[in-house]
Amino acid sequence: MKRAILALVLVVAGCSWGPEGGPGGVGASDAPVTAATSEAPAVAATTGPDGVQRISVSMTDDLKFVPDHVTAKPGVIEFRLQNIGVTPHDLTLRNQTAGNVNGGQTVTFRVTVSKPGRYPFPCLYHAESGMRGVLEVSP
Ligand SMILES: [Cu+2]
């Protein structure tokens, strides 16, 4: 049954990012990173009573983030990273890393983004294999 989810995402990488995770700083908002995301619809982060926007993202053994396209507003965004396989993963966004996430492990990772734009979040271990997502921040 799990296979149905895995079949959703088939990334055809049109561009390649460096080992540092590609653009993430000033002026990155116009970067053509659309090709890196799947056809799956974007999932919006949910704002809690504390103002923190939260989103759950699974990391899979077929080297995907699910979802791999997340939307949020400027502010604090907390990823709940759940590694549902056995392969260790990572998530790096704007030079911040969630660190190693082992199989079966769940970690939370907070970033603060004040500027609207598209922020790629690759897994540094598997970016070359297409394990990349995009956080889209809009006002
Ligand atoms: Cu990975």
Short mmCIF file of N, CA and C and ligand atoms in Angstrom, two decimals:
data_model
loop_
_atom_site.label_atom_id
_atom_site.label_comp_id
_atom_site.label_asym_id
_atom_site.label_seq_id
_atom_site.Cartn_x
_atom_site.Cartn_y
_atom_site.Cartn_z
N MET A 1 0.83 -1.20 0.00
CA MET A 1 0.00 0.00 0.00
C MET A 1 0.86 1.25 0.00
N LYS A 2 1.98 1.19 0.68
CA LYS A 2 2.88 2.34 0.72
C LYS A 2 3.40 2.71 -0.66
N ARG A 3 3.46 1.72 -1.52
CA ARG A 3 4.02 1.94 -2.86
C ARG A 3 3.26 2.99 -3.65
N ALA A 4 1.99 3.12 -3.37
CA ALA A 4 1.17 4.08 -4.11
C ALA A 4 1.70 5.49 -3.92
N ILE A 5 2.12 5.78 -2.73
CA ILE A 5 2.65 7.12 -2.44
C ILE A 5 3.97 7.32 -3.18
N LEU A 6 4.78 6.30 -3.14
CA LEU A 6 6.11 6.42 -3.73
C LEU A 6 6.04 6.65 -5.23
N ALA A 7 4.99 6.15 -5.84
CA ALA A 7 4.87 6.26 -7.29
C ALA A 7 4.51 7.68 -7.72
N LEU A 8 4.03 8.47 -6.78
CA LEU A 8 3.60 9.83 -7.10
C LEU A 8 4.74 10.71 -7.61
N VAL A 9 5.87 10.50 -7.03
CA VAL A 9 6.94 11.46 -7.23
C VAL A 9 8.00 10.92 -8.17
N LEU A 10 8.15 11.60 -9.28
CA LEU A 10 9.17 11.20 -10.22
C LEU A 10 9.86 12.48 -10.69
N VAL A 11 10.94 12.77 -10.07
CA VAL A 11 11.59 14.04 -10.35
C VAL A 11 12.55 13.90 -11.52
N VAL A 12 12.35 14.74 -12.50
CA VAL A 12 13.30 14.82 -13.58
C VAL A 12 14.14 16.06 -13.34
N ALA A 13 15.31 15.83 -12.89
CA ALA A 13 16.15 16.96 -12.50
C ALA A 13 16.65 17.72 -13.71
N GLY A 14 16.27 18.96 -13.77
CA GLY A 14 16.70 19.77 -14.89
C GLY A 14 17.90 20.62 -14.55
N CYS A 15 18.16 20.76 -13.30
CA CYS A 15 19.30 21.57 -12.89
C CYS A 15 20.01 20.84 -11.78
N SER A 16 21.26 21.17 -11.58
CA SER A 16 21.95 20.51 -10.49
C SER A 16 22.52 21.53 -9.53
N TRP A 17 22.31 21.26 -8.28
CA TRP A 17 22.81 22.15 -7.25
C TRP A 17 24.10 21.59 -6.69
N GLY A 18 24.91 22.48 -6.20
CA GLY A 18 26.18 22.06 -5.62
C GLY A 18 25.96 21.36 -4.30
N PRO A 19 27.03 20.85 -3.76
CA PRO A 19 26.93 20.12 -2.50
C PRO A 19 26.48 21.00 -1.33
N GLU A 20 26.56 22.31 -1.51
CA GLU A 20 26.14 23.21 -0.44
C GLU A 20 24.65 23.47 -0.47
N GLY A 21 23.97 22.94 -1.48
CA GLY A 21 22.54 23.08 -1.49
C GLY A 21 22.03 24.18 -2.38
N GLY A 22 22.89 24.81 -3.13
CA GLY A 22 22.46 25.78 -4.12
C GLY A 22 22.10 27.13 -3.52
N PRO A 23 21.36 27.89 -4.28
CA PRO A 23 21.06 29.26 -3.86
C PRO A 23 20.21 29.27 -2.62
N GLY A 24 20.41 30.20 -1.77
CA GLY A 24 19.63 30.27 -0.56
C GLY A 24 19.72 31.65 0.04
N GLY A 25 20.56 32.45 -0.50
CA GLY A 25 20.77 33.77 0.06
C GLY A 25 20.03 34.85 -0.69
N VAL A 26 20.61 36.01 -0.71
CA VAL A 26 19.99 37.16 -1.34
C VAL A 26 19.83 36.91 -2.84
N GLY A 27 18.68 37.27 -3.35
CA GLY A 27 18.46 37.18 -4.79
C GLY A 27 18.07 35.80 -5.27
N ALA A 28 17.85 34.89 -4.36
CA ALA A 28 17.53 33.53 -4.76
C ALA A 28 16.07 33.37 -5.16
N SER A 29 15.27 34.39 -4.90
CA SER A 29 13.84 34.24 -5.09
C SER A 29 13.45 34.01 -6.55
N ASP A 30 14.28 34.42 -7.47
CA ASP A 30 13.94 34.24 -8.87
C ASP A 30 14.55 32.99 -9.48
N ALA A 31 15.19 32.21 -8.66
CA ALA A 31 15.85 31.02 -9.17
C ALA A 31 14.83 30.06 -9.75
N PRO A 32 15.08 29.53 -10.93
CA PRO A 32 14.13 28.63 -11.58
C PRO A 32 14.21 27.23 -11.02
N VAL A 33 13.67 27.06 -9.84
CA VAL A 33 13.76 25.76 -9.18
C VAL A 33 12.49 24.94 -9.35
N THR A 34 11.58 25.43 -10.13
CA THR A 34 10.31 24.74 -10.31
C THR A 34 10.50 23.30 -10.78
N ALA A 35 11.46 23.11 -11.63
CA ALA A 35 11.68 21.78 -12.21
C ALA A 35 12.08 20.75 -11.17
N ALA A 36 12.52 21.21 -10.01
CA ALA A 36 12.99 20.26 -9.02
C ALA A 36 11.85 19.64 -8.22
N THR A 37 10.66 20.21 -8.32
CA THR A 37 9.56 19.67 -7.54
C THR A 37 8.74 18.69 -8.36
N SER A 38 7.98 17.90 -7.67
CA SER A 38 7.14 16.91 -8.33
C SER A 38 5.86 17.56 -8.81
N GLU A 39 5.01 16.75 -9.38
CA GLU A 39 3.71 17.23 -9.83
C GLU A 39 2.71 17.28 -8.67
N ALA A 40 3.10 16.75 -7.53
CA ALA A 40 2.21 16.74 -6.38
C ALA A 40 1.93 18.17 -5.93
N PRO A 41 0.70 18.41 -5.47
CA PRO A 41 0.36 19.77 -5.04
C PRO A 41 1.16 20.20 -3.82
N ALA A 42 1.34 21.51 -3.72
CA ALA A 42 2.06 22.05 -2.57
C ALA A 42 1.23 21.86 -1.31
N VAL A 43 1.91 21.72 -0.19
CA VAL A 43 1.23 21.58 1.09
C VAL A 43 1.59 22.79 1.95
N ALA A 44 0.58 23.45 2.48
CA ALA A 44 0.81 24.65 3.28
C ALA A 44 1.10 24.29 4.73
N ALA A 45 2.04 25.02 5.31
CA ALA A 45 2.31 24.86 6.73
C ALA A 45 1.12 25.41 7.52
N THR A 46 0.91 24.84 8.70
CA THR A 46 -0.21 25.23 9.55
C THR A 46 0.29 26.11 10.69
N THR A 47 -0.32 27.27 10.84
CA THR A 47 0.12 28.19 11.89
C THR A 47 -0.51 27.81 13.22
N GLY A 48 0.32 27.60 14.23
CA GLY A 48 -0.17 27.25 15.55
C GLY A 48 -0.50 28.49 16.36
N PRO A 49 -1.06 28.29 17.55
CA PRO A 49 -1.42 29.42 18.43
C PRO A 49 -0.20 30.25 18.84
N ASP A 50 0.96 29.63 18.76
CA ASP A 50 2.18 30.36 19.10
C ASP A 50 2.77 31.11 17.91
N GLY A 51 2.08 31.05 16.79
CA GLY A 51 2.55 31.78 15.61
C GLY A 51 3.55 31.01 14.77
N VAL A 52 3.97 29.85 15.27
CA VAL A 52 4.92 29.04 14.51
C VAL A 52 4.17 28.24 13.44
N GLN A 53 4.71 28.25 12.25
CA GLN A 53 4.10 27.50 11.15
C GLN A 53 4.74 26.11 11.11
N ARG A 54 3.90 25.09 11.15
CA ARG A 54 4.43 23.73 11.22
C ARG A 54 4.04 22.92 10.01
N ILE A 55 4.98 22.07 9.60
CA ILE A 55 4.73 21.19 8.47
C ILE A 55 5.43 19.86 8.71
N SER A 56 4.73 18.78 8.43
CA SER A 56 5.34 17.45 8.55
C SER A 56 5.83 17.00 7.19
N VAL A 57 7.06 16.53 7.15
CA VAL A 57 7.65 16.05 5.90
C VAL A 57 8.26 14.68 6.15
N SER A 58 7.86 13.72 5.33
CA SER A 58 8.45 12.39 5.44
C SER A 58 9.68 12.28 4.55
N MET A 59 10.62 11.47 5.01
CA MET A 59 11.81 11.15 4.22
C MET A 59 11.74 9.67 3.92
N THR A 60 11.89 9.33 2.65
CA THR A 60 11.63 7.95 2.26
C THR A 60 12.88 7.25 1.73
N ASP A 61 12.78 5.93 1.69
CA ASP A 61 13.89 5.12 1.19
C ASP A 61 14.09 5.26 -0.32
N ASP A 62 13.10 5.78 -1.02
CA ASP A 62 13.36 6.01 -2.44
C ASP A 62 13.80 7.45 -2.69
N LEU A 63 14.34 8.05 -1.63
CA LEU A 63 15.03 9.33 -1.72
C LEU A 63 14.12 10.48 -2.13
N LYS A 64 13.03 10.61 -1.39
CA LYS A 64 12.10 11.71 -1.63
C LYS A 64 11.75 12.38 -0.31
N PHE A 65 11.42 13.66 -0.43
CA PHE A 65 10.69 14.34 0.64
C PHE A 65 9.22 14.29 0.25
N VAL A 66 8.36 13.96 1.20
CA VAL A 66 6.93 13.92 0.94
C VAL A 66 6.22 14.73 2.02
N PRO A 67 5.67 15.91 1.70
CA PRO A 67 5.68 16.56 0.38
C PRO A 67 7.04 17.20 0.09
N ASP A 68 7.27 17.47 -1.17
CA ASP A 68 8.52 18.13 -1.53
C ASP A 68 8.29 19.59 -1.96
N HIS A 69 7.05 20.03 -1.81
CA HIS A 69 6.72 21.42 -2.12
C HIS A 69 5.85 21.95 -0.99
N VAL A 70 6.42 22.87 -0.23
CA VAL A 70 5.78 23.37 0.97
C VAL A 70 5.60 24.88 0.84
N THR A 71 4.45 25.37 1.25
CA THR A 71 4.24 26.82 1.23
C THR A 71 4.05 27.34 2.65
N ALA A 72 4.48 28.59 2.85
CA ALA A 72 4.37 29.22 4.16
C ALA A 72 4.42 30.73 3.98
N LYS A 73 4.14 31.43 5.07
CA LYS A 73 4.28 32.87 5.07
C LYS A 73 5.61 33.21 5.75
N PRO A 74 6.07 34.43 5.56
CA PRO A 74 7.32 34.81 6.25
C PRO A 74 7.17 34.61 7.75
N GLY A 75 8.24 34.15 8.38
CA GLY A 75 8.21 33.93 9.83
C GLY A 75 8.93 32.66 10.19
N VAL A 76 8.57 32.12 11.33
CA VAL A 76 9.21 30.89 11.82
C VAL A 76 8.47 29.69 11.25
N ILE A 77 9.24 28.80 10.66
CA ILE A 77 8.67 27.59 10.06
C ILE A 77 9.34 26.38 10.69
N GLU A 78 8.54 25.50 11.22
CA GLU A 78 9.09 24.31 11.87
C GLU A 78 8.76 23.07 11.06
N PHE A 79 9.80 22.40 10.61
CA PHE A 79 9.64 21.13 9.90
C PHE A 79 9.66 20.00 10.92
N ARG A 80 8.71 19.11 10.79
CA ARG A 80 8.76 17.87 11.56
C ARG A 80 9.18 16.79 10.56
N LEU A 81 10.41 16.39 10.68
CA LEU A 81 11.00 15.48 9.70
C LEU A 81 10.91 14.06 10.22
N GLN A 82 10.21 13.25 9.46
CA GLN A 82 9.99 11.87 9.88
C GLN A 82 10.63 10.94 8.86
N ASN A 83 11.67 10.27 9.28
CA ASN A 83 12.31 9.32 8.39
C ASN A 83 11.56 7.99 8.48
N ILE A 84 10.79 7.69 7.45
CA ILE A 84 9.93 6.50 7.50
C ILE A 84 10.60 5.28 6.90
N GLY A 85 11.88 5.44 6.50
CA GLY A 85 12.60 4.29 5.97
C GLY A 85 13.76 3.93 6.88
N VAL A 86 14.81 3.39 6.28
CA VAL A 86 15.99 3.02 7.05
C VAL A 86 17.22 3.83 6.62
N THR A 87 17.15 4.46 5.46
CA THR A 87 18.27 5.24 4.95
C THR A 87 18.37 6.57 5.68
N PRO A 88 19.54 6.93 6.19
CA PRO A 88 19.69 8.24 6.84
C PRO A 88 19.52 9.39 5.84
N HIS A 89 18.92 10.47 6.31
CA HIS A 89 18.74 11.65 5.47
C HIS A 89 19.13 12.91 6.24
N ASP A 90 18.97 14.02 5.53
CA ASP A 90 19.34 15.32 6.04
C ASP A 90 18.41 16.30 5.36
N LEU A 91 18.29 17.47 5.93
CA LEU A 91 17.58 18.54 5.21
C LEU A 91 18.35 19.82 5.48
N THR A 92 18.69 20.50 4.41
CA THR A 92 19.42 21.75 4.54
C THR A 92 18.65 22.86 3.84
N LEU A 93 18.48 23.95 4.56
CA LEU A 93 17.74 25.08 4.01
C LEU A 93 18.46 26.35 4.42
N ARG A 94 18.85 27.14 3.44
CA ARG A 94 19.54 28.40 3.70
C ARG A 94 20.73 28.23 4.66
N ASN A 95 21.58 27.29 4.36
CA ASN A 95 22.79 27.07 5.15
C ASN A 95 22.52 26.58 6.58
N GLN A 96 21.27 26.24 6.87
CA GLN A 96 20.97 25.60 8.14
C GLN A 96 20.66 24.15 7.85
N THR A 97 21.16 23.27 8.71
CA THR A 97 20.88 21.86 8.48
C THR A 97 20.14 21.26 9.66
N ALA A 98 19.27 20.32 9.34
CA ALA A 98 18.55 19.59 10.39
C ALA A 98 19.47 18.55 11.01
N GLY A 99 20.60 18.29 10.36
CA GLY A 99 21.49 17.24 10.83
C GLY A 99 21.03 15.89 10.34
N ASN A 100 21.78 14.88 10.72
CA ASN A 100 21.47 13.54 10.27
C ASN A 100 20.17 13.03 10.90
N VAL A 101 19.30 12.48 10.07
CA VAL A 101 18.06 11.88 10.57
C VAL A 101 18.09 10.40 10.20
N ASN A 102 18.26 9.56 11.18
CA ASN A 102 18.34 8.13 10.93
C ASN A 102 16.97 7.52 10.66
N GLY A 103 16.99 6.34 10.10
CA GLY A 103 15.74 5.63 9.83
C GLY A 103 14.92 5.48 11.11
N GLY A 104 13.64 5.76 10.99
CA GLY A 104 12.75 5.64 12.13
C GLY A 104 12.75 6.83 13.07
N GLN A 105 13.64 7.77 12.81
CA GLN A 105 13.78 8.92 13.71
C GLN A 105 12.90 10.08 13.24
N THR A 106 12.46 10.89 14.20
CA THR A 106 11.73 12.12 13.89
C THR A 106 12.44 13.28 14.57
N VAL A 107 12.73 14.32 13.82
CA VAL A 107 13.35 15.50 14.41
C VAL A 107 12.57 16.74 13.98
N THR A 108 12.65 17.77 14.79
CA THR A 108 12.07 19.05 14.39
C THR A 108 13.19 20.01 14.05
N PHE A 109 12.92 20.85 13.10
CA PHE A 109 13.93 21.74 12.54
C PHE A 109 13.26 23.07 12.25
N ARG A 110 13.77 24.13 12.87
CA ARG A 110 13.14 25.45 12.69
C ARG A 110 14.01 26.37 11.86
N VAL A 111 13.36 27.07 10.98
CA VAL A 111 14.05 28.12 10.23
C VAL A 111 13.19 29.38 10.31
N THR A 112 13.85 30.50 10.21
CA THR A 112 13.13 31.76 10.13
C THR A 112 13.40 32.37 8.77
N VAL A 113 12.33 32.60 8.04
CA VAL A 113 12.46 33.18 6.70
C VAL A 113 11.65 34.47 6.68
N SER A 114 12.30 35.58 6.43
CA SER A 114 11.58 36.85 6.44
C SER A 114 11.24 37.35 5.05
N LYS A 115 11.98 36.86 4.07
CA LYS A 115 11.76 37.34 2.70
C LYS A 115 11.00 36.33 1.87
N PRO A 116 9.96 36.77 1.17
CA PRO A 116 9.29 35.87 0.24
C PRO A 116 10.27 35.34 -0.81
N GLY A 117 10.01 34.15 -1.26
CA GLY A 117 10.89 33.57 -2.27
C GLY A 117 10.75 32.06 -2.27
N ARG A 118 11.54 31.45 -3.12
CA ARG A 118 11.54 29.99 -3.20
C ARG A 118 12.86 29.48 -2.66
N TYR A 119 12.77 28.68 -1.63
CA TYR A 119 13.97 28.21 -0.95
C TYR A 119 14.11 26.70 -1.11
N PRO A 120 15.10 26.28 -1.87
CA PRO A 120 15.30 24.84 -2.03
C PRO A 120 15.75 24.19 -0.73
N PHE A 121 15.27 23.00 -0.46
CA PHE A 121 15.79 22.24 0.68
C PHE A 121 16.22 20.84 0.24
N PRO A 122 17.46 20.70 -0.13
CA PRO A 122 17.97 19.39 -0.52
C PRO A 122 18.34 18.54 0.70
N CYS A 123 18.34 17.24 0.47
CA CYS A 123 19.04 16.33 1.38
C CYS A 123 20.46 16.29 0.85
N LEU A 124 21.41 16.68 1.65
CA LEU A 124 22.78 16.76 1.13
C LEU A 124 23.33 15.41 0.71
N TYR A 125 22.82 14.35 1.34
CA TYR A 125 23.31 13.02 0.97
C TYR A 125 22.82 12.61 -0.41
N HIS A 126 21.60 13.04 -0.74
CA HIS A 126 20.94 12.49 -1.93
C HIS A 126 20.46 13.56 -2.90
N ALA A 127 21.00 14.77 -2.80
CA ALA A 127 20.57 15.85 -3.69
C ALA A 127 20.78 15.46 -5.15
N GLU A 128 21.89 14.78 -5.40
CA GLU A 128 22.19 14.39 -6.78
C GLU A 128 21.22 13.32 -7.30
N SER A 129 20.58 12.64 -6.38
CA SER A 129 19.60 11.62 -6.79
C SER A 129 18.19 12.21 -6.85
N GLY A 130 18.11 13.52 -6.67
CA GLY A 130 16.81 14.17 -6.81
C GLY A 130 16.08 14.38 -5.51
N MET A 131 16.74 14.12 -4.38
CA MET A 131 16.07 14.34 -3.09
C MET A 131 16.15 15.80 -2.71
N ARG A 132 15.19 16.55 -3.24
CA ARG A 132 15.17 18.00 -3.05
C ARG A 132 13.74 18.46 -2.92
N GLY A 133 13.55 19.44 -2.09
CA GLY A 133 12.24 20.05 -1.98
C GLY A 133 12.37 21.55 -2.09
N VAL A 134 11.23 22.20 -2.13
CA VAL A 134 11.21 23.66 -2.20
C VAL A 134 10.22 24.21 -1.21
N LEU A 135 10.68 25.17 -0.44
CA LEU A 135 9.81 25.94 0.45
C LEU A 135 9.49 27.25 -0.26
N GLU A 136 8.21 27.47 -0.46
CA GLU A 136 7.78 28.68 -1.14
C GLU A 136 7.17 29.62 -0.11
N VAL A 137 7.81 30.76 0.07
CA VAL A 137 7.34 31.73 1.06
C VAL A 137 6.72 32.91 0.34
N SER A 138 5.45 33.18 0.67
CA SER A 138 4.80 34.33 0.06
C SER A 138 4.00 35.07 1.13
N PRO A 139 3.85 36.37 0.98
CA PRO A 139 3.22 37.19 2.02
C PRO A 139 1.74 36.82 2.22
CU CU B 1 18.39 11.75 1.75
#
